[in-house]
C-alpha positions in Angstrom: 2.8 -30.5 -6.7 6.4 -30.1 -5.9 5.9 -26.7 -4.5 3.4 -28.7 -2.4 5.9 -31.1 -0.7 8.0 -29.3 -0.1 8.5 -27.8 3.4 8.5 -24.1 4.5 10.6 -23.0 7.2 8.6 -21.5 9.8 9.9 -17.5 9.8 9.7 -16.4 14.0 7.3 -13.1 13.8 7.7 -10.5 16.4 4.6 -7.7 17.5 6.1 -4.5 18.4 3.8 -2.5 21.1 4.0 1.1 19.3 3.1 2.8 22.6 2.6 6.4 22.4 6.1 7.0 20.1 5.7 4.7 17.5 8.0 6.4 15.2 11.1 5.8 18.3 10.4 2.3 18.7 10.1 0.7 14.9 13.5 3.0 15.2 15.3 1.2 17.7 14.3 -2.0 16.5 15.4 -1.2 13.4 18.6 -0.1 14.9 18.0 -3.4 16.9 18.0 -6.0 14.0 20.0 -4.0 11.3 17.5 -5.9 8.3 19.2 -5.7 4.9 15.6 -4.1 4.3 12.2 -3.2 5.4 9.5 -3.7 3.1 6.1 -2.1 4.4 2.9 -2.2 2.9 -0.2 0.7 3.8 0.5 4.0 4.2 0.8 4.4 7.9 3.0 2.2 8.2 4.6 3.7 5.2 5.0 6.7 6.6 5.7 5.5 10.3 8.8 3.1 8.4 10.1 6.2 6.9 9.8 8.9 10.0 12.3 6.0 11.8 14.7 5.8 8.6 14.9 9.7 8.2 15.1 10.2 12.8 18.4 6.7 12.0 20.0 8.7 9.6 19.7 12.1 10.9 21.3 10.8 14.1 24.1 8.2 11.6 22.8 5.4 13.0 21.6 3.4 10.2 20.4 4.2 6.8 18.0 0.7 5.4 16.5 0.6 2.6 12.6 0.6 2.1 10.7 -0.8 -0.1 7.1 0.7 0.6 4.1 -1.0 -1.2 0.9 0.9 -2.1 -1.8 -0.9 -2.4 -5.3 1.4 -2.9 -6.0 4.5 -5.3 -3.2 7.3 -4.1 -5.6 10.0 -4.8 -8.4 8.7 -3.1 -7.1 6.7 0.2 -7.8 7.9 3.0 -4.5 7.5 5.3 -5.9 8.9 8.5 -9.6 8.1 10.7 -12.6 9.0 8.1 -13.8 11.1 10.8 -11.1 13.7 10.4 -11.3 17.2 8.8 -10.6 17.4 5.1 -7.5 19.5 6.1 -5.9 17.3 8.1 -6.5 14.1 5.4 -5.0 16.4 3.1 -2.3 16.9 5.6 -1.8 13.4 5.5 -1.2 12.9 2.3 1.2 15.7 1.4 2.6 13.9 4.2 3.1 10.4 2.6 3.9 12.2 -0.5 6.3 13.7 0.6 8.4 11.5 2.8 8.0 8.8 0.1 10.6 10.4 -2.3 13.4 8.8 0.8 12.2 5.4 0.2 14.3 3.1 -1.9 11.6 1.6 -4.5 7.9 2.0 -4.3 5.0 -0.9 -5.5 1.9 0.1 -6.6 -1.2 -1.8 -8.4 -1.2 0.3 -11.1 0.1 2.4 -14.1 -2.5 5.1 -12.1 -1.5 5.0 -9.0 2.5 5.3 -10.3 1.7 8.1 -13.0 0.3 10.0 -9.7 3.6 9.6 -7.7 5.4 10.9 -10.3 3.2 13.5 -11.0 4.1 14.0 -6.8 7.5 14.9 -8.2 9.0 11.0 -6.6 11.8 9.4 -8.6 12.7 6.8 -7.2 11.8 3.4 -8.6 8.3 2.8 -9.1 7.0 -1.5 -9.9 4.0 -2.3 -10.4 2.4 -5.4 -8.9 -1.7 -5.8 -10.1 -4.0 -7.9 -8.1 -4.2 -11.2 -10.0 -7.5 -13.5 -10.4 -7.0 -16.8 -12.0 -9.7 -17.3 -13.6 -10.1 -21.4 -14.9 -11.7 -21.4 -18.2 -14.7 -22.8 -18.3 -15.7 -20.0 -16.4 -15.1 -17.8 -18.9 -17.2 -20.0 -21.7 -20.5 -20.0 -20.1 -21.6 -16.9 -20.0 -21.2 -13.7 -21.9 -20.6 -11.8 -19.1 -18.8 -11.6 -15.6 -17.7 -9.1 -13.9 -16.6 -9.7 -10.3 -15.5 -7.0 -7.7 -12.7 -7.5 -4.7 -12.9 -4.6 -2.3 -12.7 -3.5 1.2 -16.4 -2.1 2.0 -15.0 1.7 2.2 -16.2 4.5 0.0 -12.0 4.5 -1.6 -12.3 1.6 -3.1 -15.2 2.8 -5.5 -17.9 0.4 -4.4 -21.3 3.0 -5.1 -20.0 4.0 -8.7 -19.2 0.8 -9.6 -22.7 -0.7 -8.5 -24.3 2.9 -10.4 -22.5 2.5 -13.5 -23.9 -1.2 -13.1 -27.3 0.2 -12.6 -26.3 2.7 -16.0 -25.3 0.3 -17.6 -28.7 -2.0 -17.6 -31.0 1.0 -18.1 -29.0 0.7 -21.7 
């Protein structure tokens, strides 16, 4: 209740038009704003931010720490458009795995994701912050089994495999 009564300050948000050269645009914005830390979400944005950081560092203009957040399964996630050939997807994954070495730290949602990045030679601090759901205790006592899956309807989330597993279990 105390938190609800506190007024949360408004934070101005600026949307960047990345245009044809997003790395240069982001780098220019970083140089202008000079943030103490950049927190980046989603692999495509993480890649662009880290490329921008490298551009600024190579030109001795700035070296801002970047925390990248990977909220997907890094083994299965399609970084680029699904219609692109497999080789291009693998190239994008390899670029991500290389660039994450230049982050200050990484935030993932599972031990499996952490282990994946460690197996790729990334030696940066990796924090695990799992997704969570607060379930009222009364719901837990009403039924024997409760199964909840919340995800985007995309192949890399594995919902088809989940449904197939339920079908398999129901037959047993």
